[in-house]
Each structure stands twice: as C-alpha cells, then as structure tokens.
CSV table of C-alpha atoms and ligand atoms in Angstrom, one decimal:
chain,number,residue,atom,x,y,z
A,105,UNK,CA,75.4,74.3,94.6
A,106,UNK,CA,78.5,75.7,96.4
A,107,UNK,CA,80.7,73.3,94.8
A,108,UNK,CA,82.9,75.8,92.9
A,109,UNK,CA,85.2,77.2,95.8
A,110,UNK,CA,88.1,78.1,93.6
A,111,UNK,CA,87.0,81.7,93.2
A,112,UNK,CA,87.9,83.5,96.6
A,113,UNK,CA,85.6,86.2,97.5
A,114,UNK,CA,86.8,89.4,99.3
A,115,UNK,CA,85.1,92.6,100.4
A,116,UNK,CA,85.4,96.1,98.8
A,117,UNK,CA,86.2,98.6,101.6
A,118,UNK,CA,83.8,101.2,100.4
A,119,UNK,CA,80.5,99.5,99.3
A,120,UNK,CA,81.3,96.2,101.4
A,121,UNK,CA,80.1,94.0,98.5
A,122,UNK,CA,81.6,90.6,98.5
A,123,UNK,CA,83.0,90.1,95.2
A,124,UNK,CA,85.2,87.6,93.5
A,125,UNK,CA,88.9,88.6,94.0
A,126,UNK,CA,89.9,88.7,90.5
A,127,UNK,CA,87.2,91.6,90.0
A,128,UNK,CA,88.7,93.7,92.9
A,129,UNK,CA,91.7,96.0,92.8
A,130,UNK,CA,94.2,94.9,95.5
A,131,UNK,CA,95.9,97.9,97.2
A,132,UNK,CA,98.1,98.6,99.9
A,133,UNK,CA,99.6,101.6,101.8
A,134,UNK,CA,103.4,102.1,102.1
A,135,UNK,CA,104.5,105.1,104.1
A,136,UNK,CA,101.2,106.9,103.6
A,137,UNK,CA,101.3,106.4,99.9
A,138,UNK,CA,98.7,104.2,97.9
A,139,UNK,CA,100.3,101.4,96.0
A,140,UNK,CA,99.4,98.2,94.1
A,141,UNK,CA,99.7,95.2,96.4
A,142,UNK,CA,103.2,93.7,96.0
A,143,UNK,CA,102.7,90.3,97.8
A,144,UNK,CA,103.7,91.3,101.3
A,145,UNK,CA,102.2,93.3,104.2
A,146,UNK,CA,98.7,94.3,104.7
A,147,UNK,CA,96.5,94.8,101.8
A,148,UNK,CA,92.7,95.7,101.1
A,149,UNK,CA,90.4,95.6,98.2
A,150,UNK,CA,88.3,98.0,96.2
A,151,UNK,CA,85.8,97.2,93.5
A,152,UNK,CA,86.1,99.0,90.1
A,153,UNK,CA,82.6,100.6,90.6
A,154,UNK,CA,83.8,102.3,93.8
A,155,UNK,CA,86.8,104.1,92.1
A,156,UNK,CA,84.6,107.1,91.6
A,157,UNK,CA,82.4,106.7,94.8
A,158,UNK,CA,82.1,109.7,97.0
A,159,UNK,CA,83.2,107.7,100.1
A,160,UNK,CA,86.3,106.2,98.6
A,161,UNK,CA,88.6,109.2,99.4
A,162,UNK,CA,87.7,108.9,103.1
A,163,UNK,CA,88.3,105.1,103.3
A,164,UNK,CA,91.5,105.4,101.5
A,165,UNK,CA,92.7,108.1,103.9
A,166,UNK,CA,91.3,106.1,106.8
A,167,UNK,CA,93.4,102.9,105.7
A,168,UNK,CA,96.5,104.8,104.8
A,169,UNK,CA,96.3,106.8,108.0
A,170,UNK,CA,96.7,110.0,105.7
A,171,UNK,CA,95.2,113.4,105.6
A,172,UNK,CA,95.6,113.9,101.8
A,173,UNK,CA,92.6,112.1,100.4
A,174,UNK,CA,93.0,113.9,97.1
A,175,UNK,CA,96.5,112.8,96.6
A,176,UNK,CA,95.2,109.2,97.4
A,177,UNK,CA,92.5,109.4,94.8
A,178,UNK,CA,94.9,110.8,92.1
A,179,UNK,CA,97.2,107.8,92.9
A,180,UNK,CA,94.3,105.4,92.7
A,181,UNK,CA,93.3,106.6,89.3
A,182,UNK,CA,96.9,106.2,88.1
A,183,UNK,CA,96.9,102.7,89.5
A,184,UNK,CA,93.5,101.9,87.8
A,185,UNK,CA,94.7,103.1,84.4
A,186,UNK,CA,98.0,101.0,84.6
A,187,UNK,CA,96.2,98.0,85.8
A,188,UNK,CA,93.9,98.1,82.7
B,1294,ZN,ZN1,82.9,98.7,96.0
C-alpha cells in the first residue's frame, strides 16, 4: 500500500500534523523577518489551516527568535495571499 513515495510528507510546526509537502507553506526567517523559503538555509512548514491558529504567532516568534509575533503574523498573511 505504501507504494507511492513520490509525495514527501512534512510536519506543520503548529498542529504537528504530517501533511504532503505541496499542501504546506514553506517559510524561513531571515534577520528576524518571516519570508517565503528561497531554497537555501533553514526552513519550516505551516499548514493552511494553522494560518489563523491561536498558537501560530508564538511558534513563529520562537522559530524567528523574535519578540514581535504580531508583525510576524501580518507578514505571514501577506505571504499566504501572495502564494495563492
Ligand atoms: Zn497545522
């Protein structure tokens, strides 16, 4: 049954669900700012359902070592809009 291995699965940092990579938003932090992943450096994943999750700002702040979670959330929403 596990024959189809061409769809890599990654974990959302908020809900910790394991989801197909194509259904996740891939992000990274550069100089404390949230950015879409550009192909180098460390990255992490967020599922679309967690964009509005109450734990998301805290998780983003932790990953970005930032104390401005509201700014990170605003940036996240920009990235999501541009992505769609
Ligand atoms: Zn999630």
